[in-house]
Coordinates of C-alpha atoms in Angstrom, one line a residue:
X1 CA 145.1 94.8 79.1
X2 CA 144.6 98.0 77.5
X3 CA 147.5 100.9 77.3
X4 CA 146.5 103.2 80.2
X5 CA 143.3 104.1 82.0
X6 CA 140.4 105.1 79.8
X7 CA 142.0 103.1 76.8
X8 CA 139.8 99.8 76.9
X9 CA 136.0 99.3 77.7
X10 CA 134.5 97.8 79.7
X11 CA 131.2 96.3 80.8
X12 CA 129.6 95.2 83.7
X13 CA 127.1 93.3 84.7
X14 CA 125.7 93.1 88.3
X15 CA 126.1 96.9 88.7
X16 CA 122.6 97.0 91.0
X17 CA 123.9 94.9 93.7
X18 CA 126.3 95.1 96.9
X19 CA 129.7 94.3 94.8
X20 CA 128.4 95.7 91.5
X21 CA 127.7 98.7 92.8
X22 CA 131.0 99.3 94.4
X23 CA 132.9 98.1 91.7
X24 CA 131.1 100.7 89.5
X25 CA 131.8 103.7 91.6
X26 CA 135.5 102.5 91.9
X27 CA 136.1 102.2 88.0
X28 CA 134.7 105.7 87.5
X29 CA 136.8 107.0 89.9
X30 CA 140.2 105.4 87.5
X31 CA 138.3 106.9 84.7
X32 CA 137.7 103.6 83.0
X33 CA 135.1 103.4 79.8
X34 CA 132.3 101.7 81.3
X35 CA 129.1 100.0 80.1
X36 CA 126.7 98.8 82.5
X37 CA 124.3 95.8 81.2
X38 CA 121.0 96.2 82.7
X39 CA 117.2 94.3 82.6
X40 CA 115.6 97.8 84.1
X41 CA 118.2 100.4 82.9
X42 CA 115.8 103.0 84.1
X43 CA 116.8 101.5 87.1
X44 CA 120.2 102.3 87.3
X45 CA 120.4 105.6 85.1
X46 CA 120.5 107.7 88.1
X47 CA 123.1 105.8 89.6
X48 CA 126.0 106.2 87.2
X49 CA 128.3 108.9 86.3
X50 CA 127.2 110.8 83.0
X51 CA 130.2 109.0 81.2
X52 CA 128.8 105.7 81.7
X53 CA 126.9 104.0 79.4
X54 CA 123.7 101.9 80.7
X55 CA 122.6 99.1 77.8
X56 CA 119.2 97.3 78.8
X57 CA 120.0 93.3 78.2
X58 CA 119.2 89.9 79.7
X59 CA 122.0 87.7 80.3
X60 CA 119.2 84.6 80.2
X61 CA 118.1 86.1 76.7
X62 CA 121.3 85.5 74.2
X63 CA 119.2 87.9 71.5
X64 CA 119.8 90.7 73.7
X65 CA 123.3 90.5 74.1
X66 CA 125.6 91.4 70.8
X67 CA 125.0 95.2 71.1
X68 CA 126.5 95.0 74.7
X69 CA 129.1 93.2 73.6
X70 CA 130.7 95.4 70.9
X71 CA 134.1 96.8 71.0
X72 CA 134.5 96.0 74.7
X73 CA 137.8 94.8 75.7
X74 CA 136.7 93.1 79.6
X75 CA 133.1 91.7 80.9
X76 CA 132.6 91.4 84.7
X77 CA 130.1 88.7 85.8
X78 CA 128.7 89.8 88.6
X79 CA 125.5 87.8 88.6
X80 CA 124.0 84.7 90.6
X81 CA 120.2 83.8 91.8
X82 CA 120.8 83.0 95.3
X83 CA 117.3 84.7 96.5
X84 CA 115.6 83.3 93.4
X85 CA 113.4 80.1 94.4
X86 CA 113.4 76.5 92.4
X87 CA 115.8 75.6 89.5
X88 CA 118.9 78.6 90.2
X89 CA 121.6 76.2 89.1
X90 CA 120.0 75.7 85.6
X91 CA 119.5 79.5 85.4
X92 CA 123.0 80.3 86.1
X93 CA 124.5 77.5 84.0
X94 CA 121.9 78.7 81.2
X95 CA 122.9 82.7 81.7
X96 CA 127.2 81.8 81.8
X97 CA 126.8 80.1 78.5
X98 CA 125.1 82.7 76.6
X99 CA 127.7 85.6 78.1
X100 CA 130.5 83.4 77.1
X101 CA 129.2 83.1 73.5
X102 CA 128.1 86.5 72.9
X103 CA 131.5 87.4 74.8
X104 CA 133.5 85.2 72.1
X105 CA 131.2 86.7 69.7
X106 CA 132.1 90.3 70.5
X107 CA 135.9 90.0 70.5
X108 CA 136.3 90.4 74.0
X109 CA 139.6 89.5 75.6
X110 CA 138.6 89.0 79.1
X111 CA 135.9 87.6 81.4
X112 CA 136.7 88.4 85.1
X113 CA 134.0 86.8 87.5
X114 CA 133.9 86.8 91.0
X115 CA 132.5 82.7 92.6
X116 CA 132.2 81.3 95.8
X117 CA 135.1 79.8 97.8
X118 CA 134.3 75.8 99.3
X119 CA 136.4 72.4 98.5
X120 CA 135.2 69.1 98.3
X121 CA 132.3 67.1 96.6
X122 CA 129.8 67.5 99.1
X123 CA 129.0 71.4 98.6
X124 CA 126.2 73.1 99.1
X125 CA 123.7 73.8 95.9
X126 CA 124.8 77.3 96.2
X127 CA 128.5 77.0 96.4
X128 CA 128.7 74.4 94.0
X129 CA 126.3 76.7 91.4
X130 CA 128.6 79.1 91.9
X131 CA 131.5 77.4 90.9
X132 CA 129.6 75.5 88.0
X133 CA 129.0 79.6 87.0
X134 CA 132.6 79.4 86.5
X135 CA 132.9 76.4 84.7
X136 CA 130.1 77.6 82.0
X137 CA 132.2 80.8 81.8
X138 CA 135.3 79.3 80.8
X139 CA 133.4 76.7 77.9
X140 CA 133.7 79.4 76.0
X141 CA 136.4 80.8 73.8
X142 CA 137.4 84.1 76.0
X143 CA 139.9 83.7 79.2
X144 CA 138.1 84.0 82.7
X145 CA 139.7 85.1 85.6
X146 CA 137.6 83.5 88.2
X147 CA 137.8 85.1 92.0
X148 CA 136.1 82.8 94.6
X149 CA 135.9 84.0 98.0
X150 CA 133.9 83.0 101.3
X151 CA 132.3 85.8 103.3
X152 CA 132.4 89.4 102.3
X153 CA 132.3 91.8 105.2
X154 CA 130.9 95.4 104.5
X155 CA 128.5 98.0 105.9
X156 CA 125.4 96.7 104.0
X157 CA 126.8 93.4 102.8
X158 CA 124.6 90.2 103.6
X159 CA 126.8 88.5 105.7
X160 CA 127.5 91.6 107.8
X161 CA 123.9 92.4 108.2
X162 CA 123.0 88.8 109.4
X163 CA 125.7 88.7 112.0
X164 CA 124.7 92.6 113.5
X165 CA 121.0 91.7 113.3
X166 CA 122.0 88.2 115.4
X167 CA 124.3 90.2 117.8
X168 CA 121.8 93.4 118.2
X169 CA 119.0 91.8 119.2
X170 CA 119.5 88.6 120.8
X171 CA 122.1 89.1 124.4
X172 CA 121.9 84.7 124.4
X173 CA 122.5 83.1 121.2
X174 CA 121.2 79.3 120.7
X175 CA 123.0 78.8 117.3
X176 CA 123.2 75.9 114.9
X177 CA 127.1 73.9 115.0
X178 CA 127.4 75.6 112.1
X179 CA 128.7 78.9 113.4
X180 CA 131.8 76.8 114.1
X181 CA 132.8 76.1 110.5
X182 CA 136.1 77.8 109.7
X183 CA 135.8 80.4 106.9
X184 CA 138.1 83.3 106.1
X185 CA 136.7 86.4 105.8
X186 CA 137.3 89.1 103.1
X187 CA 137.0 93.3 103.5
X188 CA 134.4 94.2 100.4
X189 CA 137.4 96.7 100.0
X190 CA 139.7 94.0 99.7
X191 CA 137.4 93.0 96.6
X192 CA 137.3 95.4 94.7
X193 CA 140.4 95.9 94.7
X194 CA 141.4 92.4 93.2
X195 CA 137.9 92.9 90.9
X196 CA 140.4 96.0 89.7
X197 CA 143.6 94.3 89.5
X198 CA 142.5 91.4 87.5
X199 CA 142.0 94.0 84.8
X200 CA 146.0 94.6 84.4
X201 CA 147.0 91.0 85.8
X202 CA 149.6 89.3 83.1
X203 CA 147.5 86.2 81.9
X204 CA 146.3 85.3 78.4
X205 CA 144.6 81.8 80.0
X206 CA 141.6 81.1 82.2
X207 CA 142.9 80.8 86.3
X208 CA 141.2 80.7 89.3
X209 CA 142.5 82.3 92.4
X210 CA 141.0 81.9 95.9
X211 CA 140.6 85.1 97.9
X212 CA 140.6 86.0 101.7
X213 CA 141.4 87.7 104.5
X214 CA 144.1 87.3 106.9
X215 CA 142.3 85.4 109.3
X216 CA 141.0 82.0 109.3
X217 CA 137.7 82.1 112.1
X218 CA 134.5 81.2 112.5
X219 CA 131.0 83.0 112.5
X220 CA 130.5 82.6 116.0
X221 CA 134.0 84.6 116.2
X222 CA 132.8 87.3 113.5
X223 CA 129.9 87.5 115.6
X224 CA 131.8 87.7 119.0
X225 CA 134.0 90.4 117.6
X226 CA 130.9 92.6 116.2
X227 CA 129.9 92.2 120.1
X228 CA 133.3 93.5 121.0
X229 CA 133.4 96.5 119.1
X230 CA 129.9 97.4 119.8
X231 CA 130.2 97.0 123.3
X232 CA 127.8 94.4 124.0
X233 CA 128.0 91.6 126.4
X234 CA 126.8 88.5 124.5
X235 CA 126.6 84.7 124.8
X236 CA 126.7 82.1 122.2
X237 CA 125.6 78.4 122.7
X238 CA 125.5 76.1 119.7
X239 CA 122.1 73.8 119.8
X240 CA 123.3 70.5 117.4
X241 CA 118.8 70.0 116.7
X242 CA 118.5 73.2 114.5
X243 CA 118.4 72.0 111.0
X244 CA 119.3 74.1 108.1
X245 CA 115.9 74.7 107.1
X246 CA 114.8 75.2 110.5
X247 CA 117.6 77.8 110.9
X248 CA 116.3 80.1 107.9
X249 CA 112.9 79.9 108.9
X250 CA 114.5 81.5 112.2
X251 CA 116.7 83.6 110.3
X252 CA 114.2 85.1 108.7
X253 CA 112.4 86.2 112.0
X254 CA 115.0 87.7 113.9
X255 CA 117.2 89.4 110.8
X256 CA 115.9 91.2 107.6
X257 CA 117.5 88.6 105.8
X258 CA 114.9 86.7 103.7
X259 CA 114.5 83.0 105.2
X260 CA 115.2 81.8 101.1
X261 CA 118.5 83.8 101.4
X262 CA 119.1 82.7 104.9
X263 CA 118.9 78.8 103.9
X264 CA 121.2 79.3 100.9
X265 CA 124.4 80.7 103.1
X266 CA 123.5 78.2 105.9
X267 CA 123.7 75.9 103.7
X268 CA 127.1 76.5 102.3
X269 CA 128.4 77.2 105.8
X270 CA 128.5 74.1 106.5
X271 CA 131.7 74.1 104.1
X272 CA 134.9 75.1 105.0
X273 CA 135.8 78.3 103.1
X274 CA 139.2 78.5 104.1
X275 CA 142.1 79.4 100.9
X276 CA 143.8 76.3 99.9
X277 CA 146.1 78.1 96.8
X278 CA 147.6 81.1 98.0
X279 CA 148.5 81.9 94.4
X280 CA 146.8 85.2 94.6
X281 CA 148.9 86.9 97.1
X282 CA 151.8 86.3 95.4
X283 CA 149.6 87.5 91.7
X284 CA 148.1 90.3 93.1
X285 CA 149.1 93.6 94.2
X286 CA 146.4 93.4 97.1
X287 CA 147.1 93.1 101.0
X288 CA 144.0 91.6 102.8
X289 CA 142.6 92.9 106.0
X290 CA 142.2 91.2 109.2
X291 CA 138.8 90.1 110.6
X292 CA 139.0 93.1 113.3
X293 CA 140.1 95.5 110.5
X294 CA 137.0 94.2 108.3
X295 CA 134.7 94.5 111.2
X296 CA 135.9 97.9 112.1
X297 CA 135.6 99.5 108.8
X298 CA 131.7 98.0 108.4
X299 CA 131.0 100.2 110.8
X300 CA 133.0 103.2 110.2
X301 CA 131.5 103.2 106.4
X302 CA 128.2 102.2 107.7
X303 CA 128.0 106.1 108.9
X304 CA 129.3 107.5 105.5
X305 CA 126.2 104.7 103.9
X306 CA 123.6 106.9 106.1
X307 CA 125.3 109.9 105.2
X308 CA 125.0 109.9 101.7
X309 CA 121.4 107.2 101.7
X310 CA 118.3 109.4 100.1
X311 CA 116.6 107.8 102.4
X312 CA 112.8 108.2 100.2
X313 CA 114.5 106.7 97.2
X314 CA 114.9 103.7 98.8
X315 CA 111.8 103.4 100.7
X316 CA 109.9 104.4 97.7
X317 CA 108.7 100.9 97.1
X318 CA 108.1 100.1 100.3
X319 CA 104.7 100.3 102.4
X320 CA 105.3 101.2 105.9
X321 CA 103.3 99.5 108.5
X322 CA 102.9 99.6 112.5
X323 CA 106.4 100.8 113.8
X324 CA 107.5 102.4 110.7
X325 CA 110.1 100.8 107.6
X326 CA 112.9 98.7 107.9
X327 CA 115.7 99.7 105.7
X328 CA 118.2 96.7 106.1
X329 CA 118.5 96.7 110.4
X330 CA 117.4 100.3 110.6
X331 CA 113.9 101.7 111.6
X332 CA 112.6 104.5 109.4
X333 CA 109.7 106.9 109.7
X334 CA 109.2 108.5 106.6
X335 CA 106.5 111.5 106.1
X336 CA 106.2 114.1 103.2
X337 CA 104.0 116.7 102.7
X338 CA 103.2 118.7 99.5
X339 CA 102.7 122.7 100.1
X340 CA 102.4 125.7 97.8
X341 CA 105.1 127.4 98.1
X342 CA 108.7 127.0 96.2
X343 CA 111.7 124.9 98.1
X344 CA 112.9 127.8 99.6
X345 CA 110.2 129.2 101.7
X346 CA 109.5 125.6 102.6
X347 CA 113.2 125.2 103.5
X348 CA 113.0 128.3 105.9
X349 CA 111.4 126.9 109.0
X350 CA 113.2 124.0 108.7
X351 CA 116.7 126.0 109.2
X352 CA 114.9 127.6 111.8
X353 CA 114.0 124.4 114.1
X354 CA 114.5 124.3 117.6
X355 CA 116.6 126.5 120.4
X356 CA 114.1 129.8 121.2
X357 CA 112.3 128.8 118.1
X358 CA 111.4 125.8 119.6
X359 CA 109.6 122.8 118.0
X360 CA 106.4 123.7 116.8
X361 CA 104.1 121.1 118.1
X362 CA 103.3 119.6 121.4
X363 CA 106.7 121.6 123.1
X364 CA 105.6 120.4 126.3
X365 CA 106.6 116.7 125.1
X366 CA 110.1 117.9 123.8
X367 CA 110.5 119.7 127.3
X368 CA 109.6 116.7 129.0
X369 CA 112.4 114.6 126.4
X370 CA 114.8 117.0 127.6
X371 CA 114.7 116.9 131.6
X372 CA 114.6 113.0 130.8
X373 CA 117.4 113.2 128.8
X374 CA 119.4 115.3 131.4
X375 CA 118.7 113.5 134.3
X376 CA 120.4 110.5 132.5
X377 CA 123.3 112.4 132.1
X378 CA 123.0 113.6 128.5
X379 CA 122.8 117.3 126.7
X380 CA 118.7 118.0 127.4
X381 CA 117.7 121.0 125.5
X382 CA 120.0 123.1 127.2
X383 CA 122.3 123.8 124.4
X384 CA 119.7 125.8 122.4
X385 CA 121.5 126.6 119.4
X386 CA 123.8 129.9 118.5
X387 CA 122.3 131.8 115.6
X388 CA 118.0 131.7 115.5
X389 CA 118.2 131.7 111.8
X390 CA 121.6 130.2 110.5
X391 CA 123.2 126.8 110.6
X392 CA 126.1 125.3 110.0
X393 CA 127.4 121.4 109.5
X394 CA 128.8 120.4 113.3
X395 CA 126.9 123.3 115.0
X396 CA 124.7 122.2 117.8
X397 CA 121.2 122.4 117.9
X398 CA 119.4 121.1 121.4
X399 CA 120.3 117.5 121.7
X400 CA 120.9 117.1 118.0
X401 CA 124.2 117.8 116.2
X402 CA 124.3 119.1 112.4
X403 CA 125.4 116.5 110.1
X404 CA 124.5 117.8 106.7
X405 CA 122.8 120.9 105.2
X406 CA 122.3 122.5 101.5
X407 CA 120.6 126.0 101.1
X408 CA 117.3 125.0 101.2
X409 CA 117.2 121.4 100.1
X410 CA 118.8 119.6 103.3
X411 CA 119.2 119.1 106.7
X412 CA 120.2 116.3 108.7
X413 CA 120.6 116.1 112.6
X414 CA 122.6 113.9 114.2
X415 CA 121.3 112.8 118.1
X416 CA 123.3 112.9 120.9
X417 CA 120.6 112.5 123.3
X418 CA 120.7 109.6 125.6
X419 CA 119.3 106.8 123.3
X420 CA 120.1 102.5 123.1
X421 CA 121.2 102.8 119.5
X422 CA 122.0 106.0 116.8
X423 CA 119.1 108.3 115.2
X424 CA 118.9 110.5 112.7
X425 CA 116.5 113.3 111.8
X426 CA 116.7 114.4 107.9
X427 CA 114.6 116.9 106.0
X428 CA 114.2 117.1 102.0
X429 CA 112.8 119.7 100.2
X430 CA 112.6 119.1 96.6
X431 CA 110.5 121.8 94.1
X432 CA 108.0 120.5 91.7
X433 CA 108.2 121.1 88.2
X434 CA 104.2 122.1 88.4
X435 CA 104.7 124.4 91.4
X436 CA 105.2 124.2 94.7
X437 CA 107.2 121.2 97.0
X438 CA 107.1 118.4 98.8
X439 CA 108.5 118.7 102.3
X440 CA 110.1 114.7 103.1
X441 CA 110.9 114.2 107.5
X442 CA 112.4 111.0 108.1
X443 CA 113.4 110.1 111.5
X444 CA 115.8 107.2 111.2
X445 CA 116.8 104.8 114.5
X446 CA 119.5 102.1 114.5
X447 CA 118.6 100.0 117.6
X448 CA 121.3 98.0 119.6
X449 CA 120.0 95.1 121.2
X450 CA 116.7 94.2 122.5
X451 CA 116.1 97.6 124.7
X452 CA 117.0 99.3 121.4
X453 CA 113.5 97.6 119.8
X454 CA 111.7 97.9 122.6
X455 CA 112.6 101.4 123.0
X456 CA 111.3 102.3 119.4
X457 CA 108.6 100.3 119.7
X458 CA 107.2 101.7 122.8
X459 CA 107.4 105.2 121.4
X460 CA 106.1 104.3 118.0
X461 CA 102.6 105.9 118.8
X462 CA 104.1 109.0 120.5
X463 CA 106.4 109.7 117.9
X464 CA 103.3 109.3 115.4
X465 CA 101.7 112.6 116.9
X466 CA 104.9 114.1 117.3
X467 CA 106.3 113.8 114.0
X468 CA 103.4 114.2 112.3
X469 CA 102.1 117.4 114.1
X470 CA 105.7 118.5 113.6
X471 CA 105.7 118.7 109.5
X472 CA 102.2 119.6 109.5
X473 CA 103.1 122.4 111.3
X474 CA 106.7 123.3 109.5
X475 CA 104.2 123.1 105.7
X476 CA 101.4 126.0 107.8
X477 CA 104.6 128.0 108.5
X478 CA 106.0 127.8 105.3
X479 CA 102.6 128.6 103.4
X480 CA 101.5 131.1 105.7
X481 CA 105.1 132.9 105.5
X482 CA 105.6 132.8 101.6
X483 CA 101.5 134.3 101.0
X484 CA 103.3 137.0 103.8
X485 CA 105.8 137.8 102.0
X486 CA 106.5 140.2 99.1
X487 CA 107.1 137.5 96.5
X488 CA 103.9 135.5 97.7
X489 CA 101.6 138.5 98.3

């Protein structure tokens, strides 16, 4: 397909979501032509490299589709309605058709779409949508490479977020039987890298190829290993009353997965999704990951995920309530403050935080945090930090460690205080075009097990008058500095 990178176009749907939105960033990276189809395109602007084109268009409205459509060479589908309620399959079947038309319509040579793995006649609604999604795709006059896998496991991923919300937060497990179903596993890295090989692969018909891992488990050994490599003790006992539905509802209590989302992958474990036709192996340039691997690197790029997370842009729609946000299994407490004075006076007692400087509100409580922490064996406030007015990424800074930091935009601290889970705390300073800035403190917890919760919890109303007295505090600084100082005077 194509002679060289950059030669062909491309466009992609499903660009917004978990494997959309990885697949995007990879294809920019081979410096591919890309054109992303959107609904909200305002949406996804931001997101994309300035070479990449965003096109708003409906796949479930066919009038909306030709312009996407011309002179590209290969359409990812990328889309299913698993968290959309009542009547999905029709909408799916519905949506294929019209992309394979306008696709034929177009001149495109390739439709490459990524399904759900499962055998047999007796498949859930969602497994067996998802393979009728293939079906409606290949109707159509354009060859489909169709990908069908089981479980994807990746730091932010569905699946991987329902097993570390189980496996935090509950040290006995009474589980439905069907965290014994045998399914196979795949790395999201292991997917997008067969999403980018069926671009080149040498086929001029429709095939279908199963994709997977190299193990062949179940959820309650995903779920075991997770324990392992967390260092958690846990135990799992199945419970053969606990329905499907009953399961969701349950699901939806205990894990930030929605209960509507929840029934839909319950439902389809109770089918094997274990690779039948190997054919892909010997097809594709791609070497699969083990579970442990998979598991391992969830984690590892879970880090990098809250690295590089702007952390108000996705809590932007969100309306915190008692104990702060959730932002997937995380707990967030998000505060800005507008002040008059530009970014980087506001920045300036933010770089200046903590060691002789101290922490501008209620000290004695931050002394008191520090003998605590001591006395259970960790760094205290002892470490002060080396220069009163400079910092730099890895220098130490009381209990916190520097993570991040840009000239008077950013800083993020690292804890390495005794705590039953990771935190974070990140400031933002970004200028207003109208003058002056809003100052953003988000303090950012990820809880293992139940004493991680309940330590949050607990402190939820003492970490309201700290934090808040905190960035009140840094915005008086900054204003009363900058109307000090020469430029402010």
């Amino acid at each position: 397909m194509g002679d060289g990178l950059g030669r062909r176009r491309i466009l992609l749907t499903g660009a917004t979501g978990y494997v959309g939105g990885r697949l995007l960033a990879a294809l920019e990276r081979r410096g591919e032509t890309i054109r992303c189809l959107a609904r909200r395109p305002e949406y996804l602007g931001a997101r994309v490299a300035p070479e990449t084109e965003v096109v708003a268009g409906d796949v479930s409205d066919p009038d909306s589709l030709p312009a996407a459509f011309a002179g590209v060479d290969v359409a990812y589908y990328l889309i299913h309605s698993m968290s959309q309620a009542g009547g999905f399959a029709e909408r799916d079947r519905i949506a294929a058709r019209n992309f394979a038309e306008a696709a034929a319509a177009g001149g495109v040579r390739r439709i490459v779409y990524l399904g759900g793995l499962g055998h047999g006649p007796d498949l859930s609604p969602h497994l067996a949508s998802r393979q009728e999604t293939g079906e409606s795709l290949r109707s159509g006059r354009v060859p489909v490479i169709e990908l069908r896998s089981g479980i994807v496991i990746g730091s932010g991923s569905t699946s991987f977020e329902l097993i570390r919300s189980l496996v935090d937060r509950l040290p006995l497990m009474t589980t439905p039987r069907w965290v014994r179903t045998p399914t196979q596993p795949i790395a999201v890295e292991d997917v997008i890298d067969y999403l980018l090989a069926a671009l080149d692969l040498d086929a001029d018909e429709s095939r279908i190829y199963e994709i997977g891992g190299r193990d062949v488990v179940s959820y309650a050994d995903l779920m075991r290993e997770y324990a392992r490599q967390r260092g958690l003790r846990r135990a799992i006992v199945a419970v053969p009353v606990l329905t499907p539905g009953l399961s969701s509802l349950w699901l939806g209590l205990v894990t930030p997965v929605y209960a509507r989302v929840g029934r839909a992958l319950i439902d389809g474990l109770r089918n094997s999704t274990v690779v039948v036709d190997d054919r892909a192996l010997r097809d594709f340039p791609v070497q699969p990951r083990g579970m442990r691997e998979a598991i391992a690197r969830a984690l590892a790029n879970e880090d990098e995920a809250f690295a590089a997370t702007r952390w108000s842009d996705a809590l932007s729609s969100t309306r915190p309530g008692w104990g702060g946000t959730r932002f997937g299994n995380r707990l967030v407490d998000s505060r800005e403050l507008t002040v008059a004075t530009p970014a980087r006076a506001a920045f300036a007692p933010i770089r200046r935080l903590g060691g002789r400087n101290g922490w501008y509100h209620a000290s004695w409580l931050w002394v008191i945090r520090g003998w605590l922490d001591l006395l259970a064996g960790g760094a205290g406030l002892r470490r002060g930090r080396r220069d009163p007015e400079q910092l730099r990424p890895g220098a130490t800074l009381d209990w916190w460690r520097v993570e991040a930091i840009e000239p008077d935009r950013l800083l993020r601290l690292a804890a390495e205080m005794r705590v039953p889970g990771r935190a974070w705390l990140q400031y933002e300073v970004e200028a207003l075009a109208a003058g002056g800035s809003v100052i953003r403190q988000t303090a950012l917890f990820d809880p293992v097990g139940l004493f991680g919760l309940l330590y949050w919890y607990s402190l939820w109303p003492l970490h309201g008058y700290v934090f808040s007295g905190l960035l009140r505090e840094i915005g008086r600084r900054a204003e009363l500095e900058f109307r000090a100082s020469p430029a402010g005077g």
